[in-house]
Coordinates of C-alpha atoms in Angstrom, one line a residue:
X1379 CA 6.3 -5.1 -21.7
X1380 CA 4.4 -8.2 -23.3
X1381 CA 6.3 -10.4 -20.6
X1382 CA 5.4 -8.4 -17.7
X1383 CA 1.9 -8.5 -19.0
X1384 CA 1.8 -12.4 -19.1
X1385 CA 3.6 -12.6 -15.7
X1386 CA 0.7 -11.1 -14.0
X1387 CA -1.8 -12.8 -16.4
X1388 CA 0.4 -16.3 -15.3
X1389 CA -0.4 -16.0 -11.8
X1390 CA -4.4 -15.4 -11.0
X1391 CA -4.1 -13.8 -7.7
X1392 CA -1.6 -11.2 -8.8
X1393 CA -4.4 -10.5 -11.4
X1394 CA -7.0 -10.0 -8.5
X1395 CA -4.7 -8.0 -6.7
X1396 CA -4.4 -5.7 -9.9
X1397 CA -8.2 -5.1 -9.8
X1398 CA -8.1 -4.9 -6.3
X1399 CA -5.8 -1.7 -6.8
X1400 CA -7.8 -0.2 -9.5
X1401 CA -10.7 -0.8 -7.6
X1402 CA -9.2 1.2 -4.4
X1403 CA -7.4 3.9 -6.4
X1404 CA -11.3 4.4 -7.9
X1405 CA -12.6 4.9 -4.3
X1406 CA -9.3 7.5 -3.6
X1407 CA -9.8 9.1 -6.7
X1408 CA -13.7 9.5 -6.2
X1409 CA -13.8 11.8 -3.8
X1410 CA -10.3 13.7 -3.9
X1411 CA -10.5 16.0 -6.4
X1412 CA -14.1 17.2 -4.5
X1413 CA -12.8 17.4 -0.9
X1414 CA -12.2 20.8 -0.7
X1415 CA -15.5 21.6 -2.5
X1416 CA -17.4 19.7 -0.7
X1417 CA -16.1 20.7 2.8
X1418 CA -15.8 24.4 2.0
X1419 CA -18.9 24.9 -0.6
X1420 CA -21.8 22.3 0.3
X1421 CA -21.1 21.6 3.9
X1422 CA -19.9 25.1 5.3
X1423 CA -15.9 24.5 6.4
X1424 CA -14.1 27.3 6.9
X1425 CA -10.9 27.7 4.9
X1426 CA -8.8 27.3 8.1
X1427 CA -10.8 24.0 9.7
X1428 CA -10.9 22.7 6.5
X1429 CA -6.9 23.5 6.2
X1430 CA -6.6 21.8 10.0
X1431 CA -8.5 18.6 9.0
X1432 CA -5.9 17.8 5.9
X1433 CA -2.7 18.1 8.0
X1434 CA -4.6 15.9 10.9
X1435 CA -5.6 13.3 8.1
X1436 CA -2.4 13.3 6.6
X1437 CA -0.8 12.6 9.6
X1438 CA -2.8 9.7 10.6
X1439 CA -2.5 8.3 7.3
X1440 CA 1.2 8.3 7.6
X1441 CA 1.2 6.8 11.0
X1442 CA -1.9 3.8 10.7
X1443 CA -0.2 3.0 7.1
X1444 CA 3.7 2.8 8.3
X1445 CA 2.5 0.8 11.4
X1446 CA 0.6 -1.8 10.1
X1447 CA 2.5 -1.8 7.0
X1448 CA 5.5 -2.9 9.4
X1449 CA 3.2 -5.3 11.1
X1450 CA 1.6 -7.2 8.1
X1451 CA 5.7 -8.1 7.6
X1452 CA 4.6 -10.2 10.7
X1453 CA 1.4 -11.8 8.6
X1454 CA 1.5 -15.0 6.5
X1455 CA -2.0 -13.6 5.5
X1456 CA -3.0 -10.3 5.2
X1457 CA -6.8 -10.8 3.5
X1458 CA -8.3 -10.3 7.3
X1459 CA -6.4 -7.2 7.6
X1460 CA -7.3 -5.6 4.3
X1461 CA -11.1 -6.5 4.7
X1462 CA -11.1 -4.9 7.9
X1463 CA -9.6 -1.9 6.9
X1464 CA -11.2 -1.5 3.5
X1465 CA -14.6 -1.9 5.6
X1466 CA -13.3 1.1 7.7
X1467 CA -13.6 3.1 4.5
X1468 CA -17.2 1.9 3.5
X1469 CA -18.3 3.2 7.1
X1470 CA -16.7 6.3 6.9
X1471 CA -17.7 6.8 3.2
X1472 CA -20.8 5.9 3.9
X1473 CA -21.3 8.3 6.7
X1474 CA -20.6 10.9 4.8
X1475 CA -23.0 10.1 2.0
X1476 CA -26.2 9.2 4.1
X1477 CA -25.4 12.1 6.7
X1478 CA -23.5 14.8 5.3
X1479 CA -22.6 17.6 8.1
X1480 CA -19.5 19.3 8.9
X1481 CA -19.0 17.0 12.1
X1482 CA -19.6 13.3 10.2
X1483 CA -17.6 14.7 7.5
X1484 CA -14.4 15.9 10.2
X1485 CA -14.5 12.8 12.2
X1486 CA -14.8 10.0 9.1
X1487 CA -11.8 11.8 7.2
X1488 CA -9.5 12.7 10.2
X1489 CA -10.3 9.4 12.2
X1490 CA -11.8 6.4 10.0
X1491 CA -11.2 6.9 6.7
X1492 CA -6.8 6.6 6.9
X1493 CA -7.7 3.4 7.9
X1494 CA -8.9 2.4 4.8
X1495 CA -6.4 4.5 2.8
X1496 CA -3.7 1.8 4.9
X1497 CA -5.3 -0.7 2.5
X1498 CA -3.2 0.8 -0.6
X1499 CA 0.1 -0.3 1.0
X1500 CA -0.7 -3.5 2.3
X1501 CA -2.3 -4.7 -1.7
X1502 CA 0.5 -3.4 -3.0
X1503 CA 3.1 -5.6 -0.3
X1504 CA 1.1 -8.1 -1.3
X1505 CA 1.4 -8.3 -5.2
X1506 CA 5.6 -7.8 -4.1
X1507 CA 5.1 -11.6 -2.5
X1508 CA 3.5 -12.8 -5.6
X1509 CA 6.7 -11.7 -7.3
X1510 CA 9.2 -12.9 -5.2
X1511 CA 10.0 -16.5 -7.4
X1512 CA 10.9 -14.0 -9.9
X1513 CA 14.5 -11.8 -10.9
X1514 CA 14.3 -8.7 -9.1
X1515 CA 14.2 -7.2 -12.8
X1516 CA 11.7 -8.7 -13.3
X1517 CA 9.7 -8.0 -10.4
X1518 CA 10.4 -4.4 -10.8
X1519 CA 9.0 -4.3 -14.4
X1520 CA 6.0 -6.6 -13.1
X1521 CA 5.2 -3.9 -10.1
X1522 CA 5.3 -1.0 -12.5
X1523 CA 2.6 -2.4 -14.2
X1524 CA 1.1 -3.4 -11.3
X1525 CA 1.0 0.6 -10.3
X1526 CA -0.3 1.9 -13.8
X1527 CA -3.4 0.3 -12.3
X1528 CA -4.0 2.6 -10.4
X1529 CA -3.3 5.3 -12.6
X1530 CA -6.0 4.0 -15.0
X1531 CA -8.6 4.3 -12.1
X1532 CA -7.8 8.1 -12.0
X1533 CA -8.7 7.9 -15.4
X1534 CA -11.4 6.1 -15.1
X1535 CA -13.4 7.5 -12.0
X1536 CA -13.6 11.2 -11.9
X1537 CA -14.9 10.9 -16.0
X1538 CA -17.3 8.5 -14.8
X1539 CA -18.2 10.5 -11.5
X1540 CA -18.3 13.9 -13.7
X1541 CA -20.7 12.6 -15.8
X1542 CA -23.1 10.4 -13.4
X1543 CA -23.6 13.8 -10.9
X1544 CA -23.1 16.7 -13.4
X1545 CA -26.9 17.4 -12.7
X1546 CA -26.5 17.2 -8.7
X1547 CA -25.7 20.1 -6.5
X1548 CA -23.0 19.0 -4.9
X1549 CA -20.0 16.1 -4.6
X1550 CA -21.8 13.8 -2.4
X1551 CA -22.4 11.2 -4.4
X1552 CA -19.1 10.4 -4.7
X1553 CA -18.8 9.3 -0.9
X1554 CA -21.4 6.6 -1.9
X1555 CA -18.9 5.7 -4.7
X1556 CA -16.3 5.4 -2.8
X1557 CA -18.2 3.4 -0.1
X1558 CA -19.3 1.1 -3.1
X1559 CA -15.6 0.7 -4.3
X1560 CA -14.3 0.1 -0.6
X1561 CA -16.9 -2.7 -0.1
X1562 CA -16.0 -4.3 -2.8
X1563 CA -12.1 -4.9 -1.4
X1564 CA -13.9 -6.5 2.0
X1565 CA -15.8 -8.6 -0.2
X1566 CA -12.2 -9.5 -2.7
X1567 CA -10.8 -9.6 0.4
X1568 CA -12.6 -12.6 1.9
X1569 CA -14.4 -14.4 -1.1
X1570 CA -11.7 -14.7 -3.8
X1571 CA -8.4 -13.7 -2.2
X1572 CA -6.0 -16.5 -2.0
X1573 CA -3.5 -17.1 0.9
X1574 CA 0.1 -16.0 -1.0
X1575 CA 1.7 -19.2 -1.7
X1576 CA 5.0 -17.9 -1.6
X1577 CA 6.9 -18.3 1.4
X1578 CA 8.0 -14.7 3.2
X1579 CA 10.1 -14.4 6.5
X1580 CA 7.8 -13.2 9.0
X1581 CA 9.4 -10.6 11.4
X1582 CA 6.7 -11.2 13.8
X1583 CA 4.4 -9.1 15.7
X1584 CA 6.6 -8.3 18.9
X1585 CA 6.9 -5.1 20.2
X1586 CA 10.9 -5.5 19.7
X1587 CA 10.2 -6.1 16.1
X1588 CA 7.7 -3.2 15.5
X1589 CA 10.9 -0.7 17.5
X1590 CA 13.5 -2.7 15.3
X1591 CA 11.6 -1.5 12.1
X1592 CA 11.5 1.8 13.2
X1593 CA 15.0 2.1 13.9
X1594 CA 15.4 1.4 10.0
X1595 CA 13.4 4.1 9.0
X1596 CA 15.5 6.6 10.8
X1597 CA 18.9 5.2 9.7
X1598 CA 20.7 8.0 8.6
X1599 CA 21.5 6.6 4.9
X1600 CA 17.1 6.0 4.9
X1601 CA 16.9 9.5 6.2
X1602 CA 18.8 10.5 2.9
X1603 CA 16.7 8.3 0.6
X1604 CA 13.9 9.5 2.0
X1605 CA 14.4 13.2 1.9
X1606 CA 16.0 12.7 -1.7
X1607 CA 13.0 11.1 -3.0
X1608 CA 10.8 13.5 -1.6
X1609 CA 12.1 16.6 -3.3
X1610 CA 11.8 14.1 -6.9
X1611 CA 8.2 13.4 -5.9
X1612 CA 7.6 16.2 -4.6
X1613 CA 8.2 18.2 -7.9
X1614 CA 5.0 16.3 -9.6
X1615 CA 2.7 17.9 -6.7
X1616 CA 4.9 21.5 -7.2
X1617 CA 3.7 21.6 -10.9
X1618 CA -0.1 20.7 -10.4
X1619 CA -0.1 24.1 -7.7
X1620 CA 1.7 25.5 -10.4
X1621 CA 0.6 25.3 -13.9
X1622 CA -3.0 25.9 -13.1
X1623 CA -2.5 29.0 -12.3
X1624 CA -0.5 30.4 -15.1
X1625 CA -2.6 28.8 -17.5
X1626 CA -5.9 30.5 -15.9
X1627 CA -4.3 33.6 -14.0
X1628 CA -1.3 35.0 -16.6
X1629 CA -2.4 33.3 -19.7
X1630 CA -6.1 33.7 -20.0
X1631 CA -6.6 29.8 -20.6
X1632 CA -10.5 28.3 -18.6
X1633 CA -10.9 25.8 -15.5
X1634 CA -12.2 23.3 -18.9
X1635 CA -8.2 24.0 -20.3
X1636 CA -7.2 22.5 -16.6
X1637 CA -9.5 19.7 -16.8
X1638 CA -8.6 18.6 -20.5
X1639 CA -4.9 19.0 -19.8
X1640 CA -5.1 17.0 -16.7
X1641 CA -7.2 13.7 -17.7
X1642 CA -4.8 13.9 -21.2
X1643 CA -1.4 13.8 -18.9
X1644 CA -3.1 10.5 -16.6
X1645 CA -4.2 9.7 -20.0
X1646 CA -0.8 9.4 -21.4
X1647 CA 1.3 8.6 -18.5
X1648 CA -0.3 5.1 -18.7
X1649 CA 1.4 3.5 -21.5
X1650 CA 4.2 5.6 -20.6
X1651 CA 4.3 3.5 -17.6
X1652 CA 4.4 0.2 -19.3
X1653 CA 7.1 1.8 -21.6
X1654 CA 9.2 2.4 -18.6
X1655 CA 8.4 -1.6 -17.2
X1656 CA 10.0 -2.9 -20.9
X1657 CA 13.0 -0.3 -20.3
X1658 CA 13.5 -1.6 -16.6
X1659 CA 14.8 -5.2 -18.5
X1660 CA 17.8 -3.3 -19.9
X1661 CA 18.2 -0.4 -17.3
X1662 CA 18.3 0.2 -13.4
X1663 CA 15.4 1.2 -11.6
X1664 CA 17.5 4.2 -9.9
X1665 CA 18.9 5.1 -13.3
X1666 CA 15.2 5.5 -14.9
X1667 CA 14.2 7.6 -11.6
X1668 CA 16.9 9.4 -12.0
X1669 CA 16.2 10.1 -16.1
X1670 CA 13.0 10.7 -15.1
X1671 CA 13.3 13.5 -11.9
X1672 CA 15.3 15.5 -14.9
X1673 CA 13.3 15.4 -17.8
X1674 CA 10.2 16.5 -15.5
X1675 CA 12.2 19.1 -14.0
X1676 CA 13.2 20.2 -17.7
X1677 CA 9.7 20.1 -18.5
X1678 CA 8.6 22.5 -15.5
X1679 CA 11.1 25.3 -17.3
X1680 CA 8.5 25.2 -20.1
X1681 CA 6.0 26.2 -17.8
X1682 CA 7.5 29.8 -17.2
X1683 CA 8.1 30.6 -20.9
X1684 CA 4.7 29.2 -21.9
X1685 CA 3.2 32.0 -23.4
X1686 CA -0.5 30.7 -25.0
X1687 CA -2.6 28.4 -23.6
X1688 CA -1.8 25.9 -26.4
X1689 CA 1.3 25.4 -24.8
X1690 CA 0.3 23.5 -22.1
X1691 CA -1.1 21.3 -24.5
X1692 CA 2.0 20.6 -25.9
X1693 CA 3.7 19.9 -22.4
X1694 CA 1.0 17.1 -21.4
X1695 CA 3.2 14.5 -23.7
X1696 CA 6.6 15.2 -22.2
X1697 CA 5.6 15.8 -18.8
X1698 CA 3.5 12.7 -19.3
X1699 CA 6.8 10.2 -20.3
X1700 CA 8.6 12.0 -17.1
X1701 CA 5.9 11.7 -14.4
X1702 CA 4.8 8.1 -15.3
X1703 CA 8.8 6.7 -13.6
X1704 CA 7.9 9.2 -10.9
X1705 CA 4.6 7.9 -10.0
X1706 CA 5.2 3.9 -10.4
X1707 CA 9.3 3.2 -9.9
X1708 CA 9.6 4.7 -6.3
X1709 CA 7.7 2.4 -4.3
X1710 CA 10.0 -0.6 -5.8
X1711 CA 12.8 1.5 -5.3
X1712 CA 12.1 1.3 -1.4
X1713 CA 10.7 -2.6 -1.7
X1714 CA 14.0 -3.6 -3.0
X1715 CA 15.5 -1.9 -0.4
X1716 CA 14.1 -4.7 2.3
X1717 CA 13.5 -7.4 -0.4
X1718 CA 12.1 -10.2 2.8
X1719 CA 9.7 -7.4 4.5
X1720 CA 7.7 -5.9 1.6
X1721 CA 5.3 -4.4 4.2
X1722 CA 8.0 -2.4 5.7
X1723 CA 9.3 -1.7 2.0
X1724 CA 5.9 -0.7 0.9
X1725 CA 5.7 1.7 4.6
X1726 CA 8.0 4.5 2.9
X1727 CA 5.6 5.4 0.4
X1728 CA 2.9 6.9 3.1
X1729 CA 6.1 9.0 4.0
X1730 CA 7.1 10.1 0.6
X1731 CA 4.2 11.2 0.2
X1732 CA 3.6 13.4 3.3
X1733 CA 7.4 14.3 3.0
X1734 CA 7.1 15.0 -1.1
X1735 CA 3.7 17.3 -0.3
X1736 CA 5.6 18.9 2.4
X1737 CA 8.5 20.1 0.3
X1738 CA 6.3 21.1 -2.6
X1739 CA 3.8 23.7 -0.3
X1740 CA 7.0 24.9 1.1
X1741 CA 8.8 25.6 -2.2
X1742 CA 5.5 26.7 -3.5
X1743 CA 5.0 29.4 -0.5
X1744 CA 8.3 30.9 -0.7
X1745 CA 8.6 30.5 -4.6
X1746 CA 5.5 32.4 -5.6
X1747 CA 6.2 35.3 -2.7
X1748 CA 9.4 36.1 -4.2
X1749 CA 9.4 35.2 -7.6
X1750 CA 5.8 34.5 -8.6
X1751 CA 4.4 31.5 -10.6
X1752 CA 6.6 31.4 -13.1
X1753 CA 9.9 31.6 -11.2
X1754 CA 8.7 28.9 -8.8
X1755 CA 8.2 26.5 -11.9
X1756 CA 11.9 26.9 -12.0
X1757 CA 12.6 26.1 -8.6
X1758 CA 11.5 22.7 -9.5
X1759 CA 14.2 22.0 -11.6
X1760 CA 16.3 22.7 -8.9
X1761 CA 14.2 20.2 -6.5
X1762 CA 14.8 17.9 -9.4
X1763 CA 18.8 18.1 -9.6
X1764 CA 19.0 18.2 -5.7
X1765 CA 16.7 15.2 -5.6
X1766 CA 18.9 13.5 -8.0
X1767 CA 22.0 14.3 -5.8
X1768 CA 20.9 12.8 -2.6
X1769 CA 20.6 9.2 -4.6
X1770 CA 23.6 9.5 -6.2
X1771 CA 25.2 10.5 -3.1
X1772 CA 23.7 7.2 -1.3
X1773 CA 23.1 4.6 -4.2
X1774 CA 25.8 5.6 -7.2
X1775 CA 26.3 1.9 -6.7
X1776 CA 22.5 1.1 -7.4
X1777 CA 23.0 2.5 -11.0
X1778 CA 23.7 0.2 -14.1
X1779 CA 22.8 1.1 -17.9
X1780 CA 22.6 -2.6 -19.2

């Protein structure tokens, strides 16, 4: 873990690119947690627009971040790029702060802000090319560190944000936050962003090339991968629709019990995360995934014999050491794949995602109709062994324990 630590320190622009991930998962997780609150309860949204705008702003996400994720692979340079994008998000941020209404609020996060959310993929292609002089061990236990960045700005913000407007009548404020913390990437961006010195093999710009990258993402072995990791992912998203709702509705615990247990887990899953970047020297990335996906879909049986409140308590650690491989090994697990085109690596993860929240409404819909909270909980252990399957099925060879 120390070594990981002094390769980033080592290499000053790797460094800035850390803070410049911390900085954006701060403006992501500013204004998240209050998006349904803040378009149903201050500005009006019904449950069903509101419902509409997420799948529209999920889909263009997925689509502006896989497509210029496959054309930065074409960029020597991608600081123009990510300051133009990250300044998408201060105007659409902004708008939303300085003129809150239902039809500022629809077209900034349906049509401008996944502009700026594109900027997450391209930092995190970029820290990949400051690792490329290095083993790919190495670079995997380098990126994972790299990633608990951004799990310390979900620490970090909504504390800071809870704290700052706890006297305010609504969520606002944290637009202007996340305008703030966007502005500051266009002004990274330009001002003390390097060019990377390493040398990457540019796929170029060309409609042909652009098709050509498609074509891998819809290879039938990446059609596998992609589905596989999704229903691994997918179980973290299953649990938070999950456990909430036991603890509140079955076992009598309060919205503060949910609050607590949820900054303790991103609390925790933070060193966890450097534990697993020491662990990736001596075992395979897939292997830990794998480890991982299980002992998280162990932990989600807890969930339907919990029978106190205290009990979630108790579960924060473990699910904690199991969702901290989940969260930071996939993305390297899909750079490695395409080791010369990090952006088109990095492209999957926009997809996981979308794919991973997919899977978990689904298997939360059907789940709680027939077998109620605590059943469903279940089901994610069997997400978790199925997940598990498709990579074994495709990458059994990927897999090494020393």
């Amino acid at each position: 873990m120390s070594s990981s630590l002094r390769q980033i320190t080592d290499r000053p622009q790797l460094v800035i690119l850390s803070i410049m991930i911390f900085v954006q998962g701060c403006a992501y997780g500013s204004t998240l947690p209050y998006l349904g609150v803040t378009a149903i309860g201050a500005l009006g949204m019904s449950d069903q627009a509101y419902s509409a705008l997420t799948v529209v702003a999920s889909i263009m996400t997925v689509a502006i971040s896989v497509s210029l994720g496959i054309l930065s692979d074409g960029m020597g340079d991608k600081r123009k790029m990510i300051a133009v994008l990250a300044f998408a998000g201060t105007i659409g941020y902004g708008a939303i702060f300085l003129f809150p209404s239902v039809p500022v609020f629809v077209v900034a996060t349906a049509l401008v802000i996944p502009f700026a959310q594109a900027v997450h993929s391209l930092l995190f292609a970029s820290a990949r090319i400051e690792t490329s002089a290095l083993s790919q061990r190495d670079a995997a236990a380098v990126n994972t560190v790299v990633r608990s960045f951004m799990s310390m700005s979900w620490v970090v913000m909504p504390a800071v944000l809870g704290l700052a407007l706890s006297r305010s009548t609504n969520m606002i404020g944290a637009w202007g936050a996340a305008a703030a913390c966007t502005l500051l990437i266009v002004l990274a961006s330009l001002l003390v962003l390097s060019p990377p010195k390493a040398a990457t093999s540019a796929t170029g710009t060309s409609g042909a090339a652009f098709f050509e990258a498609l074509r891998e993402l819809v290879r039938a072995e990446m059609l596998i991968r992609m589905i596989a990791m999704a229903a691994v992912t997918g179980i973290t998203r299953l649990a938070m629709m999950i456990w909430p709702l036991i603890l509140t509705l079955e076992l009598g615990g309060s919205t503060r019990d949910v609050g607590f247990i949820a900054a303790l887990v991103a609390f925790i899953e933070i060193p966890f995360m450097l534990v697993a970047a020491m662990l990736l020297k001596r075992v395979s990335l897939l292997m830990l995934i794998i480890v991982s996906a299980l002992l998280y879909g162990l932990h989600m049986v807890g969930f339907a014999f919990a029978t106190a409140p205290w009990h979630f308590y108790a579960l924060a650690v473990p699910g904690a050491a199991a969702v901290a491989g989940l969260l930071s090994l996939p993305i390297t697990y899909f750079q490695e794949l395409f080791p010369t085109r990090p952006g088109l690596g990095t492209a999957f993860m926009p997809i996981n995602s979308f794919l991973g929240n997919a899977v978990a409404a689904s298997t939360f819909a059907i789940g709680a109709h027939f077998f109620g909270y605590s059943g469903t909980a279940l089901l994610g252990l069997g997400l978790a062994v199925a997940g598990v399957a498709g990579l074994l099925a495709i990458d059994k060879d990927r897999i090494r324990l020393t």
